[in-house]
Amino acid sequence: MPDSPQFPRTAPDAAPVQSGEVDVKRPSAARAYDYYLGGSSNFGVDREFGARVLEQVPFVRTFAVTNRSFLRRAVRWLCEQGVDQFLDIGSGIPTVGNVHEVAQQANPRARTVYVDHEPVAVRHAAAILDSADPDRTRTDVLQADLRDPDGILGSPVTRSLIDFSRPVGLLIVATMHFIGPGDRPVELMARYRDALPSGSFLAMSHLTVDGVTAEMLEQGRILEQLYANTPNPGYFRDRAEFAALLDGYELVEPGLVWVPEWRPDQQESIEPAASATLAAVGRKP
Ligand SMILES: C[S@@+](CC[C@H](N)C(=O)[O-])C[C@H]1O[C@@H](n2cnc3c(N)ncnc32)[C@H](O)[C@@H]1O
């Protein structure tokens, strides 16, 4: 019998994960990322995989922590710009400082739709919302694949909370590196961009080995190999490839930067390139 992930304390009465809908034999990106962040929503197979990753590719912990921090800063900044509805695709397993929590701190009426294709991530998000917003008046979750923009944009879940006649905050954070070249990432991004009204924003981050040390470059090669045998093979992109995903947006200051450099709360002591992660926020004109 596989072990079960523990459910967050915020939803003590949540239904257990149905193992029939979860691939418990192979690690998933969502559950491994939860492990890197010190979460408990993962299986033994994820912990074993995650420990191997952290041993061979130590920058992954820095990536996870600095990336999650960027997500929170970006949401807060978007709220300051007046954005009050968020579509978070590749939202992952809920952890401290979830998008709806950060957004509702700034604006209690803020709405969030979480989207992930990973059943554990979706089940955990649903469990949290069952206590935080049982009627789903402000926050909901959808199990769907980023590569299906029609399904996500047209879903009744999305349509019930997101008003596409008003600016939307589209969050695709640390997720596009799971979308390979064969899935036409630039076209996919264009589909989402075209659905957004003027004044909307895209916040995005992405793993890269462009501009890292030789040692990290070698670690990156190992990371690609490790993920190649999971349901979520990963792809590094260089700066130009990442910039191409932001086509059609005007980047807000400070532009396309290492993730710790995007409007840091405090002076970060970390060497920015140690995150191996690029970030940007763009506004649709
Ligand atoms: C590294 S986590 C990032 C989570 C969160 N966005 C963050 O930055 O903290 C990547 C997430 O993307 C999800 N993901 C990967 N490929 C996806 C796809 N094709 N469709 C939807 N979600 C996907 C994974 O399940 C995982 O939860």
CSV table of C-alpha atoms and ligand atoms in Angstrom, one decimal:
chain,number,residue,atom,x,y,z
A,1,MET,CA,0.0,0.0,0.0
A,2,PRO,CA,1.4,3.4,-0.9
A,3,ASP,CA,1.6,5.9,2.0
A,4,SER,CA,-0.8,8.9,1.9
A,5,PRO,CA,0.1,12.5,2.0
A,6,GLN,CA,-1.0,14.4,5.0
A,7,PHE,CA,-3.7,16.9,4.5
A,8,PRO,CA,-3.2,20.5,5.5
A,9,ARG,CA,-4.3,21.4,9.0
A,10,THR,CA,-6.7,24.0,7.5
A,11,ALA,CA,-8.9,21.1,6.3
A,12,PRO,CA,-8.9,18.4,8.9
A,13,ASP,CA,-12.0,16.7,7.7
A,14,ALA,CA,-10.9,16.6,4.0
A,15,ALA,CA,-11.6,13.4,2.1
A,16,PRO,CA,-8.5,11.2,1.6
A,17,VAL,CA,-6.9,11.2,-1.8
A,18,GLN,CA,-8.4,8.4,-4.0
A,19,SER,CA,-5.3,6.5,-4.9
A,20,GLY,CA,-7.0,5.3,-8.0
A,21,GLU,CA,-6.7,8.7,-9.6
A,22,VAL,CA,-3.2,9.3,-8.5
A,23,ASP,CA,0.0,7.8,-10.0
A,24,VAL,CA,1.7,6.8,-6.8
A,25,LYS,CA,4.4,4.8,-8.5
A,26,ARG,CA,6.1,7.7,-10.1
A,27,PRO,CA,7.1,11.1,-8.6
A,28,SER,CA,5.1,14.1,-9.8
A,29,ALA,CA,6.4,17.6,-10.3
A,30,ALA,CA,3.7,19.0,-8.0
A,31,ARG,CA,4.5,16.6,-5.1
A,32,ALA,CA,8.3,16.9,-5.5
A,33,TYR,CA,8.0,20.7,-5.5
A,34,ASP,CA,6.0,20.4,-2.3
A,35,TYR,CA,8.8,18.3,-0.9
A,36,TYR,CA,11.5,20.9,-1.9
A,37,LEU,CA,9.4,23.5,0.0
A,38,GLY,CA,9.3,21.3,3.1
A,39,GLY,CA,5.6,20.4,2.7
A,40,SER,CA,4.0,17.1,3.7
A,41,SER,CA,1.7,16.6,0.7
A,42,ASN,CA,3.8,14.0,-1.0
A,43,PHE,CA,4.3,10.2,-1.2
A,44,GLY,CA,7.4,8.1,-0.4
A,45,VAL,CA,8.2,7.9,-4.1
A,46,ASP,CA,8.3,11.8,-4.2
A,47,ARG,CA,10.4,12.1,-1.1
A,48,GLU,CA,12.9,9.5,-2.4
A,49,PHE,CA,13.0,11.2,-5.8
A,50,GLY,CA,13.2,14.7,-4.2
A,51,ALA,CA,16.0,13.7,-1.9
A,52,ARG,CA,18.0,12.4,-4.9
A,53,VAL,CA,17.3,15.7,-6.8
A,54,LEU,CA,18.4,17.9,-3.9
A,55,GLU,CA,21.5,15.8,-3.4
A,56,GLN,CA,22.6,16.0,-7.1
A,57,VAL,CA,21.1,19.4,-7.9
A,58,PRO,CA,21.2,21.5,-4.8
A,59,PHE,CA,20.1,24.7,-6.6
A,60,VAL,CA,16.6,23.2,-6.8
A,61,ARG,CA,15.9,24.2,-3.2
A,62,THR,CA,17.0,27.8,-3.9
A,63,PHE,CA,14.8,27.7,-7.0
A,64,ALA,CA,11.7,26.5,-5.0
A,65,VAL,CA,12.1,29.0,-2.2
A,66,THR,CA,12.9,32.1,-4.3
A,67,ASN,CA,10.3,31.2,-6.9
A,68,ARG,CA,7.5,30.8,-4.3
A,69,SER,CA,8.5,34.2,-2.8
A,70,PHE,CA,8.3,35.8,-6.3
A,71,LEU,CA,4.8,34.4,-6.7
A,72,ARG,CA,3.7,36.1,-3.5
A,73,ARG,CA,5.4,39.4,-4.4
A,74,ALA,CA,3.9,39.4,-7.8
A,75,VAL,CA,0.4,38.8,-6.5
A,76,ARG,CA,0.7,41.6,-4.0
A,77,TRP,CA,2.0,44.0,-6.6
A,78,LEU,CA,-0.8,43.1,-9.0
A,79,CYS,CA,-3.3,43.8,-6.3
A,80,GLU,CA,-1.7,47.2,-5.8
A,81,GLN,CA,-2.3,47.8,-9.5
A,82,GLY,CA,-6.0,47.1,-8.9
A,83,VAL,CA,-6.1,43.5,-10.2
A,84,ASP,CA,-8.7,41.6,-8.3
A,85,GLN,CA,-9.1,38.3,-10.2
A,86,PHE,CA,-6.4,35.7,-10.8
A,87,LEU,CA,-6.2,32.7,-13.0
A,88,ASP,CA,-3.3,30.6,-11.6
A,89,ILE,CA,-2.3,27.8,-14.1
A,90,GLY,CA,0.1,25.2,-12.7
A,91,SER,CA,-0.9,26.3,-9.2
A,92,GLY,CA,0.6,23.3,-7.5
A,93,ILE,CA,-0.1,21.9,-4.0
A,94,PRO,CA,-1.3,24.6,-1.6
A,95,THR,CA,1.4,25.8,0.7
A,96,VAL,CA,1.9,28.9,3.0
A,97,GLY,CA,0.9,32.1,1.3
A,98,ASN,CA,-1.4,30.8,-1.4
A,99,VAL,CA,-2.5,33.1,-4.1
A,100,HIS,CA,-6.1,33.6,-2.8
A,101,GLU,CA,-4.8,34.3,0.7
A,102,VAL,CA,-2.2,36.9,-0.5
A,103,ALA,CA,-4.8,38.5,-2.8
A,104,GLN,CA,-7.6,38.5,-0.2
A,105,GLN,CA,-5.3,40.1,2.3
A,106,ALA,CA,-5.0,43.1,-0.1
A,107,ASN,CA,-8.6,42.9,-1.3
A,108,PRO,CA,-11.1,40.6,0.5
A,109,ARG,CA,-13.2,40.5,-2.7
A,110,ALA,CA,-10.4,39.2,-4.8
A,111,ARG,CA,-11.2,36.1,-6.8
A,112,THR,CA,-8.9,33.2,-7.7
A,113,VAL,CA,-9.2,30.2,-10.0
A,114,TYR,CA,-6.5,27.5,-9.4
A,115,VAL,CA,-5.7,25.1,-12.3
A,116,ASP,CA,-3.5,22.1,-12.2
A,117,HIS,CA,-3.5,18.8,-13.9
A,118,GLU,CA,-2.1,16.9,-10.9
A,119,PRO,CA,-4.9,15.2,-8.9
A,120,VAL,CA,-3.2,15.6,-5.5
A,121,ALA,CA,-2.7,19.3,-6.0
A,122,VAL,CA,-6.3,19.8,-7.0
A,123,ARG,CA,-7.6,17.7,-4.2
A,124,HIS,CA,-5.6,19.6,-1.6
A,125,ALA,CA,-6.7,22.9,-3.0
A,126,ALA,CA,-10.4,21.7,-2.9
A,127,ALA,CA,-9.9,20.6,0.7
A,128,ILE,CA,-8.6,24.1,1.7
A,129,LEU,CA,-11.5,25.8,-0.1
A,130,ASP,CA,-14.1,23.5,1.4
A,131,SER,CA,-13.4,25.2,4.7
A,132,ALA,CA,-12.3,28.7,3.4
A,133,ASP,CA,-14.9,29.2,0.7
A,134,PRO,CA,-17.4,26.3,0.7
A,135,ASP,CA,-19.7,28.0,-1.7
A,136,ARG,CA,-16.8,28.8,-4.1
A,137,THR,CA,-17.9,32.4,-4.2
A,138,ARG,CA,-14.4,33.8,-4.6
A,139,THR,CA,-12.0,30.9,-5.1
A,140,ASP,CA,-12.3,27.6,-7.0
A,141,VAL,CA,-10.1,24.9,-8.5
A,142,LEU,CA,-10.1,23.1,-11.8
A,143,GLN,CA,-8.3,20.0,-12.8
A,144,ALA,CA,-7.1,20.8,-16.3
A,145,ASP,CA,-4.1,20.8,-18.6
A,146,LEU,CA,-2.4,24.1,-19.5
A,147,ARG,CA,-2.1,22.7,-23.0
A,148,ASP,CA,-5.9,22.9,-23.3
A,149,PRO,CA,-6.6,26.6,-23.3
A,150,ASP,CA,-10.1,26.2,-24.6
A,151,GLY,CA,-11.0,23.8,-21.8
A,152,ILE,CA,-9.5,26.2,-19.1
A,153,LEU,CA,-10.8,29.4,-20.5
A,154,GLY,CA,-14.3,28.0,-21.3
A,155,SER,CA,-14.7,26.0,-18.1
A,156,PRO,CA,-17.8,27.0,-16.1
A,157,VAL,CA,-15.4,27.1,-13.0
A,158,THR,CA,-13.3,29.8,-14.7
A,159,ARG,CA,-16.3,31.6,-16.2
A,160,SER,CA,-18.1,31.7,-12.9
A,161,LEU,CA,-15.3,33.6,-11.1
A,162,ILE,CA,-13.3,35.4,-13.8
A,163,ASP,CA,-14.9,38.3,-15.7
A,164,PHE,CA,-13.0,38.5,-19.0
A,165,SER,CA,-14.2,42.0,-19.6
A,166,ARG,CA,-12.1,43.3,-16.7
A,167,PRO,CA,-8.3,43.0,-16.2
A,168,VAL,CA,-7.1,39.6,-15.1
A,169,GLY,CA,-3.9,38.5,-13.4
A,170,LEU,CA,-2.7,35.4,-15.3
A,171,LEU,CA,-0.1,33.5,-13.3
A,172,ILE,CA,1.9,30.8,-15.0
A,173,VAL,CA,4.7,30.4,-12.4
A,174,ALA,CA,7.4,27.7,-12.6
A,175,THR,CA,5.1,25.7,-15.0
A,176,MET,CA,6.1,26.5,-18.6
A,177,HIS,CA,9.3,24.5,-18.2
A,178,PHE,CA,7.1,21.5,-18.2
A,179,ILE,CA,5.7,22.4,-21.6
A,180,GLY,CA,8.0,21.0,-24.3
A,181,PRO,CA,8.8,22.5,-27.7
A,182,GLY,CA,6.4,20.0,-29.4
A,183,ASP,CA,3.5,21.5,-27.5
A,184,ARG,CA,4.0,24.9,-29.2
A,185,PRO,CA,4.5,26.9,-26.1
A,186,VAL,CA,4.5,30.3,-27.9
A,187,GLU,CA,1.2,29.6,-29.6
A,188,LEU,CA,-0.3,28.4,-26.3
A,189,MET,CA,0.8,31.6,-24.6
A,190,ALA,CA,-0.8,33.6,-27.4
A,191,ARG,CA,-4.1,31.8,-26.9
A,192,TYR,CA,-4.2,32.9,-23.3
A,193,ARG,CA,-3.0,36.4,-24.1
A,194,ASP,CA,-5.7,36.8,-26.7
A,195,ALA,CA,-8.4,35.9,-24.2
A,196,LEU,CA,-7.3,38.6,-21.8
A,197,PRO,CA,-8.7,42.1,-21.9
A,198,SER,CA,-6.3,45.1,-22.2
A,199,GLY,CA,-4.9,46.1,-18.8
A,200,SER,CA,-4.4,42.4,-17.8
A,201,PHE,CA,-1.1,41.1,-16.5
A,202,LEU,CA,0.9,37.9,-16.9
A,203,ALA,CA,3.3,36.9,-14.2
A,204,MET,CA,5.7,34.1,-15.2
A,205,SER,CA,8.8,32.4,-14.0
A,206,HIS,CA,10.9,29.7,-15.7
A,207,LEU,CA,13.9,27.6,-14.9
A,208,THR,CA,17.0,28.3,-17.0
A,209,VAL,CA,20.7,27.5,-17.3
A,210,ASP,CA,21.4,30.5,-19.4
A,211,GLY,CA,24.0,32.5,-17.5
A,212,VAL,CA,24.7,30.1,-14.7
A,213,THR,CA,28.0,28.7,-13.6
A,214,ALA,CA,29.6,25.7,-15.2
A,215,GLU,CA,28.8,23.7,-12.1
A,216,MET,CA,25.1,24.6,-12.2
A,217,LEU,CA,25.0,23.9,-16.0
A,218,GLU,CA,26.1,20.3,-15.2
A,219,GLN,CA,23.5,20.1,-12.4
A,220,GLY,CA,20.9,21.3,-14.9
A,221,ARG,CA,21.8,18.5,-17.3
A,222,ILE,CA,21.3,16.0,-14.4
A,223,LEU,CA,18.0,17.6,-13.5
A,224,GLU,CA,16.7,17.2,-17.0
A,225,GLN,CA,17.7,13.5,-16.9
A,226,LEU,CA,16.1,12.9,-13.5
A,227,TYR,CA,12.8,14.5,-14.6
A,228,ALA,CA,12.9,12.7,-18.0
A,229,ASN,CA,11.6,9.5,-16.4
A,230,THR,CA,8.7,11.2,-14.6
A,231,PRO,CA,5.3,12.2,-16.0
A,232,ASN,CA,6.6,15.8,-16.1
A,233,PRO,CA,9.8,16.0,-18.2
A,234,GLY,CA,11.3,19.4,-17.9
A,235,TYR,CA,12.9,21.8,-20.4
A,236,PHE,CA,15.2,24.7,-19.6
A,237,ARG,CA,14.8,27.8,-21.8
A,238,ASP,CA,17.3,30.5,-22.4
A,239,ARG,CA,16.5,34.2,-22.0
A,240,ALA,CA,15.4,34.7,-25.6
A,241,GLU,CA,13.0,31.6,-25.4
A,242,PHE,CA,11.5,32.8,-22.2
A,243,ALA,CA,11.1,36.3,-23.6
A,244,ALA,CA,9.2,34.8,-26.6
A,245,LEU,CA,6.6,33.4,-24.2
A,246,LEU,CA,5.9,37.0,-23.0
A,247,ASP,CA,5.3,38.2,-26.5
A,248,GLY,CA,2.5,40.8,-26.7
A,249,TYR,CA,3.0,42.1,-23.1
A,250,GLU,CA,4.9,45.2,-22.0
A,251,LEU,CA,7.2,44.2,-19.2
A,252,VAL,CA,6.9,46.2,-16.1
A,253,GLU,CA,10.0,47.3,-14.1
A,254,PRO,CA,12.5,45.7,-13.5
A,255,GLY,CA,11.8,43.7,-16.7
A,256,LEU,CA,13.1,40.2,-17.3
A,257,VAL,CA,15.4,39.3,-14.4
A,258,TRP,CA,16.5,36.6,-12.1
A,259,VAL,CA,13.6,35.6,-9.8
A,260,PRO,CA,15.1,37.1,-6.6
A,261,GLU,CA,15.6,40.4,-8.4
A,262,TRP,CA,12.0,41.0,-9.2
A,263,ARG,CA,10.9,43.8,-6.8
A,264,PRO,CA,12.5,42.1,-3.7
A,265,ASP,CA,10.9,42.9,-0.4
A,266,GLN,CA,14.3,43.2,1.3
A,267,GLN,CA,17.9,43.1,0.2
A,268,GLU,CA,18.3,39.4,-0.8
A,269,SER,CA,21.6,38.0,0.3
A,270,ILE,CA,21.3,35.3,-2.4
A,271,GLU,CA,23.3,35.4,-5.6
A,272,PRO,CA,20.5,35.9,-8.1
A,273,ALA,CA,21.7,33.4,-10.7
A,274,ALA,CA,21.8,30.7,-7.9
A,275,SER,CA,18.1,30.5,-8.4
A,276,ALA,CA,18.5,29.3,-12.0
A,277,THR,CA,15.1,31.0,-12.5
A,278,LEU,CA,14.0,33.9,-14.7
A,279,ALA,CA,10.9,36.0,-13.9
A,280,ALA,CA,8.9,38.8,-15.5
A,281,VAL,CA,5.6,40.5,-15.2
A,282,GLY,CA,4.0,42.0,-18.3
A,283,ARG,CA,1.0,44.1,-19.0
A,284,LYS,CA,-1.2,43.5,-22.0
A,285,PRO,CA,-1.6,46.9,-23.7
B,1,LIG,C1,6.9,23.7,-9.8
B,1,LIG,S1,5.2,23.7,-9.5
B,1,LIG,C2,4.8,25.4,-9.4
B,1,LIG,C3,3.6,25.7,-8.5
B,1,LIG,C4,3.3,27.2,-8.3
B,1,LIG,N1,2.9,27.8,-9.6
B,1,LIG,C5,4.5,27.9,-7.7
B,1,LIG,O1,5.1,28.6,-8.5
B,1,LIG,O2,4.7,27.8,-6.6
B,1,LIG,C6,4.6,23.3,-11.2
B,1,LIG,C7,3.2,22.9,-11.3
B,1,LIG,O3,2.8,22.9,-12.6
B,1,LIG,C8,1.9,21.8,-12.8
B,1,LIG,N2,1.9,21.4,-14.2
B,1,LIG,C9,2.9,20.9,-15.0
B,1,LIG,N3,2.5,20.7,-16.2
B,1,LIG,C10,1.2,21.1,-16.3
B,1,LIG,C11,0.2,21.1,-17.3
B,1,LIG,N4,0.5,20.7,-18.5
B,1,LIG,N5,-1.0,21.6,-17.0
B,1,LIG,C12,-1.4,22.0,-15.8
B,1,LIG,N6,-0.5,22.0,-14.7
B,1,LIG,C13,0.8,21.5,-15.0
B,1,LIG,C14,2.5,20.7,-11.9
B,1,LIG,O4,1.5,19.7,-11.6
B,1,LIG,C15,2.9,21.5,-10.7
B,1,LIG,O5,1.9,21.6,-9.7
